[in-house]
Coordinates of C-alpha atoms in Angstrom, one line a residue:
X188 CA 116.4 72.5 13.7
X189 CA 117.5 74.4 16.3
X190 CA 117.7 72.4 19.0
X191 CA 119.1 75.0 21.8
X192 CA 115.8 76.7 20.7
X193 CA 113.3 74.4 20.8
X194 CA 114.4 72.2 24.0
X195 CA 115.3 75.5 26.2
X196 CA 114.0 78.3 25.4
X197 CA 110.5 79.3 26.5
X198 CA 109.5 82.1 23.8
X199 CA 108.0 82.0 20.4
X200 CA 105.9 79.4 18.9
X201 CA 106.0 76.1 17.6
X202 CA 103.5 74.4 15.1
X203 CA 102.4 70.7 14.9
X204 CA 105.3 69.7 12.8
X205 CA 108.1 70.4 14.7
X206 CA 106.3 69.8 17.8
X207 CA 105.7 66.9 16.9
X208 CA 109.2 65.4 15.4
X209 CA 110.8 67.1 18.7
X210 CA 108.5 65.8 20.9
X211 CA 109.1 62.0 19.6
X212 CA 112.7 62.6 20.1
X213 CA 112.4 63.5 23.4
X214 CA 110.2 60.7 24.3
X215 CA 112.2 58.2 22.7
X216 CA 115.6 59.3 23.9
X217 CA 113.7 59.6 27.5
X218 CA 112.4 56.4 27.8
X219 CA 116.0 54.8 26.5
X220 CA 117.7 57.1 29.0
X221 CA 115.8 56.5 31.6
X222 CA 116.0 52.0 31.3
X223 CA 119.0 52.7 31.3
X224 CA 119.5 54.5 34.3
X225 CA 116.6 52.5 36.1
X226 CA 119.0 49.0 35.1
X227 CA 122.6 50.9 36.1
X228 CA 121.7 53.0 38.8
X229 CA 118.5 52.3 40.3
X230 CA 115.3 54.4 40.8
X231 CA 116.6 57.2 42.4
X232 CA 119.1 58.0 39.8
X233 CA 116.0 57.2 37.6
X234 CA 113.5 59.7 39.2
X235 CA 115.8 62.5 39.5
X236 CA 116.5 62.2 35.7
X237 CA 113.3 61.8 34.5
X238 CA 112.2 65.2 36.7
X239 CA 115.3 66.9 35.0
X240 CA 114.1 65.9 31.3
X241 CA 111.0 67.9 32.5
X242 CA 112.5 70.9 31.8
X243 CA 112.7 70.7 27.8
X244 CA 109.5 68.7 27.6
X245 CA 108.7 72.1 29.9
X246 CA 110.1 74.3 27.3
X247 CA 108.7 72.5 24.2
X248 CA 105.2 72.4 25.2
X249 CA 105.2 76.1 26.5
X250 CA 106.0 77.1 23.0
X251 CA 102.9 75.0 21.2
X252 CA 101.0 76.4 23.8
X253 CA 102.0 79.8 22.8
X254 CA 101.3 78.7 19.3
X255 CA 97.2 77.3 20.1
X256 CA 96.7 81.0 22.6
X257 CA 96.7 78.9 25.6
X258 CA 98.2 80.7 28.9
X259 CA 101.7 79.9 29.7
X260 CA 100.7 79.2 33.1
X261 CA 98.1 76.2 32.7
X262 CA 101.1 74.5 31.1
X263 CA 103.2 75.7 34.6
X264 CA 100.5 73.9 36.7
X265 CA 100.0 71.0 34.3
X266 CA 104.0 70.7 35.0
X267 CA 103.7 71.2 38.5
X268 CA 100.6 68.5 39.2
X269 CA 103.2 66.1 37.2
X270 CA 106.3 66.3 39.4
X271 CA 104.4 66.3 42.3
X272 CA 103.0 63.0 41.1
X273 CA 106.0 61.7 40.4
X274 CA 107.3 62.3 44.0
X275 CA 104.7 60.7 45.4
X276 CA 105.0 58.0 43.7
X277 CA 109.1 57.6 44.1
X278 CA 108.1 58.1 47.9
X279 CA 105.6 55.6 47.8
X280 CA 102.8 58.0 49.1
X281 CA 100.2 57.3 46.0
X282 CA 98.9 53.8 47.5
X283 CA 98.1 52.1 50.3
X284 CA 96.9 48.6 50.4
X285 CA 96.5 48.6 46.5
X286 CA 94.1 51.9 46.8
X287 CA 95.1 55.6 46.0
X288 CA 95.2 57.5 48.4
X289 CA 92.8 61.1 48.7
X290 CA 96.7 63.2 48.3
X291 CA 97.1 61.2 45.2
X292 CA 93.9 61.7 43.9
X293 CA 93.7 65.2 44.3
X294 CA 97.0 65.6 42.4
X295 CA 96.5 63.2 39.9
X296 CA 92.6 64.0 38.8
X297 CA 93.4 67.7 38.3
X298 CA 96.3 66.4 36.0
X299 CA 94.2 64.5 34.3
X300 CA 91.5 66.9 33.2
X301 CA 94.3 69.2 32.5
X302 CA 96.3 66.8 30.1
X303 CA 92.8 66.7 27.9
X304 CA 92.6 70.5 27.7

């Protein structure tokens, strides 16, 4: 695999297979990365990894996209509903009194619907 290819690059297409395998990798070494991190460093070393690692999960599902005809731009806003969840949760804007509040909601519901499509 080329891995320059498939975790930077936004062009060309990408089917199930290799989505797949590179897309386990990248989850896998995340989520280890990202303990880690959390343990050593603390959640705002944490957070501003876990937005960098964006970027190739970015680049990787741009390409399957390209590969089912789905716009390259759904993907950009899928993207950018999911950072801006993820700073308002890292500035502890998403709840109040154990309830989500209506910012939250109208970030995260869109998200939602889009992670289905």
């Amino acid at each position: 695999m080329d891995w320059n290819y498939l975790y930077a690059s936004f062009d060309g297409r990408l089917n199930r297979k290799p989505y797949w395998i590179a897309n386990l990798i990248l989850i896998a070494a995340g989520m280890i990365l990202s303990y880690l991190l959390l343990k050593i460093f603390g959640l705002s070393v944490a957070t501003i990894f876990s937005l960098m690692w964006l970027y190739p999960t970015f680049a990787l599902n741009v390409k399957r996209a390209h590969d089912r005809n789905r716009p390259t731009w759904l993907m950009a806003v899928f993207f950018g509903l999911l950072v801006l969840l993820t700073l308002l949760q890292f500035f502890e804007i998403d709840q109040v009194g154990g309830e989500p509040t209506t910012l939250f909601l109208l970030v995260s519901i869109p998200w939602f619907v889009l992670a289905f499509f």
